[in-house]
């Protein structure tokens, strides 16, 4: 019998639904406190995940989901702009 691989699940900070990790966009905070969008999913630091959907991003901004998950007080607008640009493509 073939080995069944466990699919890593992560919770979206906007809609709060658990989804396949590969379907979500990762936002990471490094040791210095810099927040950036992680397209590789391999950067070191604390990660937060969000659906590639503008409604989820709006919810995450409204309820400060990314801030809470990354354990920081506020996120630079440039990070949100980069996420919006990615979703627009």
GROMACS .gro file of N, CA and C in nm:
model
  267
    1UNK      N    1   0.083  -0.120   0.000
    1UNK     CA    2   0.000   0.000   0.000
    1UNK      C    3   0.087   0.125   0.000
    2UNK      N    4   0.045   0.228  -0.072
    2UNK     CA    5   0.118   0.354  -0.076
    2UNK      C    6   0.100   0.431   0.054
    3UNK      N    7   0.200   0.508   0.086
    3UNK     CA    8   0.194   0.585   0.209
    3UNK      C    9   0.108   0.710   0.186
    4UNK      N   10   0.014   0.733   0.277
    4UNK     CA   11  -0.073   0.849   0.267
    4UNK      C   12  -0.005   0.964   0.340
    5UNK      N   13   0.018   1.074   0.268
    5UNK     CA   14   0.084   1.191   0.328
    5UNK      C   15  -0.021   1.281   0.391
    6UNK      N   16   0.010   1.330   0.509
    6UNK     CA   17  -0.079   1.421   0.579
    6UNK      C   18  -0.067   1.560   0.515
    7UNK      N   19  -0.179   1.620   0.482
    7UNK     CA   20  -0.181   1.753   0.421
    7UNK      C   21  -0.179   1.856   0.533
    8UNK      N   22  -0.079   1.946   0.535
    8UNK     CA   23  -0.075   2.048   0.641
    8UNK      C   24  -0.189   2.148   0.624
    9UNK      N   25  -0.264   2.169   0.732
    9UNK     CA   26  -0.376   2.262   0.731
    9UNK      C   27  -0.339   2.385   0.813
   10UNK      N   28  -0.384   2.502   0.765
   10UNK     CA   29  -0.363   2.627   0.837
   10UNK      C   30  -0.493   2.705   0.838
   11UNK      N   31  -0.509   2.791   0.938
   11UNK     CA   32  -0.631   2.870   0.952
   11UNK      C   33  -0.610   3.010   0.894
   12UNK      N   34  -0.703   3.052   0.810
   12UNK     CA   35  -0.698   3.187   0.752
   12UNK      C   36  -0.729   3.288   0.862
   13UNK      N   37  -0.649   3.395   0.868
   13UNK     CA   38  -0.671   3.497   0.971
   13UNK      C   39  -0.792   3.585   0.940
   14UNK      N   40  -0.845   3.576   0.818
   14UNK     CA   41  -0.964   3.655   0.782
   14UNK      C   42  -1.092   3.580   0.813
   15UNK      N   43  -1.115   3.469   0.740
   15UNK     CA   44  -1.241   3.396   0.753
   15UNK      C   45  -1.237   3.290   0.863
   16UNK      N   46  -1.119   3.264   0.919
   16UNK     CA   47  -1.100   3.168   1.029
   16UNK      C   48  -1.131   3.023   0.989
   17UNK      N   49  -1.123   2.991   0.859
   17UNK     CA   50  -1.146   2.854   0.813
   17UNK      C   51  -1.013   2.783   0.793
   18UNK      N   52  -1.009   2.655   0.831
   18UNK     CA   53  -0.888   2.575   0.809
   18UNK      C   54  -0.885   2.529   0.664
   19UNK      N   55  -0.772   2.552   0.598
   19UNK     CA   56  -0.757   2.515   0.458
   19UNK      C   57  -0.619   2.456   0.435
   20UNK      N   58  -0.601   2.396   0.317
   20UNK     CA   59  -0.472   2.342   0.279
   20UNK      C   60  -0.368   2.454   0.278
   21UNK      N   61  -0.253   2.428   0.338
   21UNK     CA   62  -0.148   2.529   0.349
   21UNK      C   63  -0.107   2.586   0.213
   22UNK      N   64  -0.106   2.502   0.110
   22UNK     CA   65  -0.063   2.545  -0.023
   22UNK      C   66  -0.161   2.643  -0.088
   23UNK      N   67  -0.286   2.645  -0.043
   23UNK     CA   68  -0.387   2.735  -0.099
   23UNK      C   69  -0.379   2.876  -0.040
   24UNK      N   70  -0.306   2.892   0.070
   24UNK     CA   71  -0.304   3.019   0.143
   24UNK      C   72  -0.177   3.098   0.117
   25UNK      N   73  -0.183   3.228   0.144
   25UNK     CA   74  -0.067   3.317   0.133
   25UNK      C   75  -0.011   3.332   0.274
   26UNK      N   76   0.123   3.320   0.287
   26UNK     CA   77   0.186   3.330   0.419
   26UNK      C   78   0.244   3.469   0.438
   27UNK      N   79   0.218   3.526   0.555
   27UNK     CA   80   0.279   3.651   0.597
   27UNK      C   81   0.366   3.617   0.716
   28UNK      N   82   0.490   3.665   0.717
   28UNK     CA   83   0.585   3.624   0.821
   28UNK      C   84   0.645   3.744   0.894
   29UNK      N   85   0.668   3.725   1.025
   29UNK     CA   86   0.738   3.825   1.107
   29UNK      C   87   0.869   3.763   1.151
   30UNK      N   88   0.981   3.830   1.117
   30UNK     CA   89   1.112   3.775   1.156
   30UNK      C   90   1.151   3.823   1.296
   31UNK      N   91   1.271   3.780   1.341
   31UNK     CA   92   1.316   3.812   1.476
   31UNK      C   93   1.328   3.962   1.502
   32UNK      N   94   1.357   4.039   1.395
   32UNK     CA   95   1.371   4.184   1.409
   32UNK      C   96   1.235   4.254   1.413
   33UNK      N   97   1.128   4.180   1.386
   33UNK     CA   98   0.994   4.239   1.387
   33UNK      C   99   0.948   4.288   1.251
   34UNK      N  100   1.027   4.259   1.146
   34UNK     CA  101   0.988   4.299   1.011
   34UNK      C  102   0.881   4.204   0.957
   35UNK      N  103   0.777   4.260   0.899
   35UNK     CA  104   0.668   4.179   0.845
   35UNK      C  105   0.676   4.183   0.693
   36UNK      N  106   0.666   4.066   0.630
   36UNK     CA  107   0.670   4.060   0.484
   36UNK      C  108   0.585   3.944   0.434
   37UNK      N  109   0.550   3.949   0.306
   37UNK     CA  110   0.475   3.841   0.243
   37UNK      C  111   0.576   3.734   0.202
   38UNK      N  112   0.550   3.609   0.240
   38UNK     CA  113   0.642   3.498   0.213
   38UNK      C  114   0.583   3.409   0.105
   39UNK      N  115   0.632   3.425  -0.019
   39UNK     CA  116   0.578   3.347  -0.130
   39UNK      C  117   0.633   3.205  -0.132
   40UNK      N  118   0.753   3.184  -0.075
   40UNK     CA  119   0.813   3.051  -0.076
   40UNK      C  120   0.756   2.963   0.036
   41UNK      N  121   0.710   3.026   0.145
   41UNK     CA  122   0.661   2.950   0.259
   41UNK      C  123   0.774   2.893   0.343
   42UNK      N  124   0.896   2.939   0.319
   42UNK     CA  125   1.012   2.884   0.387
   42UNK      C  126   1.091   2.984   0.471
   43UNK      N  127   1.048   3.111   0.472
   43UNK     CA  128   1.121   3.211   0.551
   43UNK      C  129   1.111   3.178   0.699
   44UNK      N  130   1.217   3.212   0.773
   44UNK     CA  131   1.215   3.192   0.917
   44UNK      C  132   1.130   3.298   0.983
   45UNK      N  133   1.062   3.260   1.090
   45UNK     CA  134   0.982   3.356   1.165
   45UNK      C  135   0.842   3.304   1.190
   46UNK      N  136   0.766   3.384   1.259
   46UNK     CA  137   0.628   3.348   1.292
   46UNK      C  138   0.540   3.376   1.171
   47UNK      N  139   0.462   3.278   1.132
   47UNK     CA  140   0.380   3.291   1.013
   47UNK      C  141   0.232   3.306   1.043
   48UNK      N  142   0.165   3.378   0.956
   48UNK     CA  143   0.020   3.389   0.960
   48UNK      C  144  -0.027   3.363   0.817
   49UNK      N  145  -0.144   3.305   0.803
   49UNK     CA  146  -0.193   3.267   0.671
   49UNK      C  147  -0.322   3.338   0.639
   50UNK      N  148  -0.341   3.366   0.509
   50UNK     CA  149  -0.462   3.433   0.464
   50UNK      C  150  -0.503   3.377   0.328
   51UNK      N  151  -0.634   3.364   0.307
   51UNK     CA  152  -0.685   3.314   0.179
   51UNK      C  153  -0.652   3.414   0.069
   52UNK      N  154  -0.633   3.364  -0.054
   52UNK     CA  155  -0.609   3.457  -0.166
   52UNK      C  156  -0.741   3.519  -0.213
   53UNK      N  157  -0.810   3.587  -0.121
   53UNK     CA  158  -0.942   3.644  -0.146
   53UNK      C  159  -0.949   3.781  -0.079
   54UNK      N  160  -0.996   3.881  -0.153
   54UNK     CA  161  -1.000   4.017  -0.097
   54UNK      C  162  -1.094   4.027   0.023
   55UNK      N  163  -1.202   3.949   0.025
   55UNK     CA  164  -1.294   3.953   0.139
   55UNK      C  165  -1.223   3.909   0.266
   56UNK      N  166  -1.140   3.805   0.255
   56UNK     CA  167  -1.065   3.756   0.372
   56UNK      C  168  -0.964   3.861   0.417
   57UNK      N  169  -0.900   3.928   0.322
   57UNK     CA  170  -0.805   4.033   0.357
   57UNK      C  171  -0.876   4.148   0.427
   58UNK      N  172  -0.992   4.187   0.376
   58UNK     CA  173  -1.070   4.293   0.441
   58UNK      C  174  -1.107   4.255   0.584
   59UNK      N  175  -1.149   4.129   0.603
   59UNK     CA  176  -1.183   4.080   0.737
   59UNK      C  177  -1.061   4.082   0.828
   60UNK      N  178  -0.946   4.038   0.776
   60UNK     CA  179  -0.823   4.035   0.856
   60UNK      C  180  -0.781   4.175   0.897
   61UNK      N  181  -0.799   4.273   0.808
   61UNK     CA  182  -0.766   4.412   0.840
   61UNK      C  183  -0.862   4.462   0.947
   62UNK      N  184  -0.992   4.434   0.929
   62UNK     CA  185  -1.095   4.483   1.021
   62UNK      C  186  -1.078   4.427   1.162
   63UNK      N  187  -1.057   4.295   1.172
   63UNK     CA  188  -1.048   4.233   1.305
   63UNK      C  189  -0.905   4.220   1.356
   64UNK      N  190  -0.810   4.282   1.284
   64UNK     CA  191  -0.667   4.279   1.320
   64UNK      C  192  -0.616   4.136   1.338
   65UNK      N  193  -0.662   4.047   1.249
   65UNK     CA  194  -0.625   3.906   1.256
   65UNK      C  195  -0.477   3.883   1.236
   66UNK      N  196  -0.415   3.952   1.140
   66UNK     CA  197  -0.271   3.934   1.116
   66UNK      C  198  -0.190   3.984   1.236
   67UNK      N  199  -0.229   4.099   1.290
   67UNK     CA  200  -0.159   4.153   1.406
   67UNK      C  201  -0.165   4.056   1.524
   68UNK      N  202  -0.282   3.999   1.547
   68UNK     CA  203  -0.299   3.908   1.659
   68UNK      C  204  -0.217   3.781   1.640
   69UNK      N  205  -0.222   3.724   1.519
   69UNK     CA  206  -0.150   3.601   1.491
   69UNK      C  207   0.001   3.620   1.496
   70UNK      N  208   0.048   3.734   1.444
   70UNK     CA  209   0.192   3.761   1.442
   70UNK      C  210   0.241   3.821   1.574
   71UNK      N  211   0.148   3.849   1.666
   71UNK     CA  212   0.180   3.904   1.798
   71UNK      C  213   0.257   4.035   1.790
   72UNK      N  214   0.204   4.129   1.710
   72UNK     CA  215   0.261   4.264   1.703
   72UNK      C  216   0.148   4.365   1.711
   73UNK      N  217   0.183   4.491   1.740
   73UNK     CA  218   0.079   4.591   1.761
   73UNK      C  219   0.018   4.645   1.632
   74UNK      N  220   0.101   4.665   1.528
   74UNK     CA  221   0.044   4.711   1.401
   74UNK      C  222   0.131   4.666   1.285
   75UNK      N  223   0.069   4.655   1.169
   75UNK     CA  224   0.137   4.610   1.048
   75UNK      C  225   0.145   4.728   0.951
   76UNK      N  226   0.259   4.744   0.888
   76UNK     CA  227   0.282   4.852   0.793
   76UNK      C  228   0.184   4.840   0.676
   77UNK      N  229   0.133   4.953   0.630
   77UNK     CA  230   0.039   4.953   0.518
   77UNK      C  231   0.099   4.891   0.392
   78UNK      N  232   0.231   4.897   0.377
   78UNK     CA  233   0.298   4.841   0.258
   78UNK      C  234   0.272   4.691   0.246
   79UNK      N  235   0.263   4.622   0.360
   79UNK     CA  236   0.236   4.477   0.358
   79UNK      C  237   0.095   4.453   0.305
   80UNK      N  238  -0.003   4.531   0.353
   80UNK     CA  239  -0.140   4.517   0.305
   80UNK      C  240  -0.150   4.552   0.157
   81UNK      N  241  -0.076   4.656   0.115
   81UNK     CA  242  -0.077   4.695  -0.027
   81UNK      C  243  -0.019   4.584  -0.114
   82UNK      N  244   0.088   4.520  -0.065
   82UNK     CA  245   0.149   4.410  -0.141
   82UNK      C  246   0.051   4.293  -0.152
   83UNK      N  247  -0.020   4.264  -0.044
   83UNK     CA  248  -0.121   4.157  -0.047
   83UNK      C  249  -0.233   4.191  -0.146
   84UNK      N  250  -0.281   4.316  -0.142
   84UNK     CA  251  -0.387   4.356  -0.234
   84UNK      C  252  -0.341   4.347  -0.379
   85UNK      N  253  -0.215   4.384  -0.405
   85UNK     CA  254  -0.160   4.375  -0.540
   85UNK      C  255  -0.156   4.230  -0.586
   86UNK      N  256  -0.115   4.139  -0.497
   86UNK     CA  257  -0.111   3.996  -0.531
   86UNK      C  258  -0.252   3.945  -0.564
   87UNK      N  259  -0.350   3.986  -0.485
   87UNK     CA  260  -0.487   3.939  -0.505
   87UNK      C  261  -0.546   3.995  -0.633
   88UNK      N  262  -0.501   4.112  -0.673
   88UNK     CA  263  -0.552   4.174  -0.795
   88UNK      C  264  -0.509   4.107  -0.924
   89UNK      N  265  -0.399   4.031  -0.917
   89UNK     CA  266  -0.346   3.967  -1.038
   89UNK      C  267  -0.420   3.839  -1.073
   0.00000   0.00000   0.00000
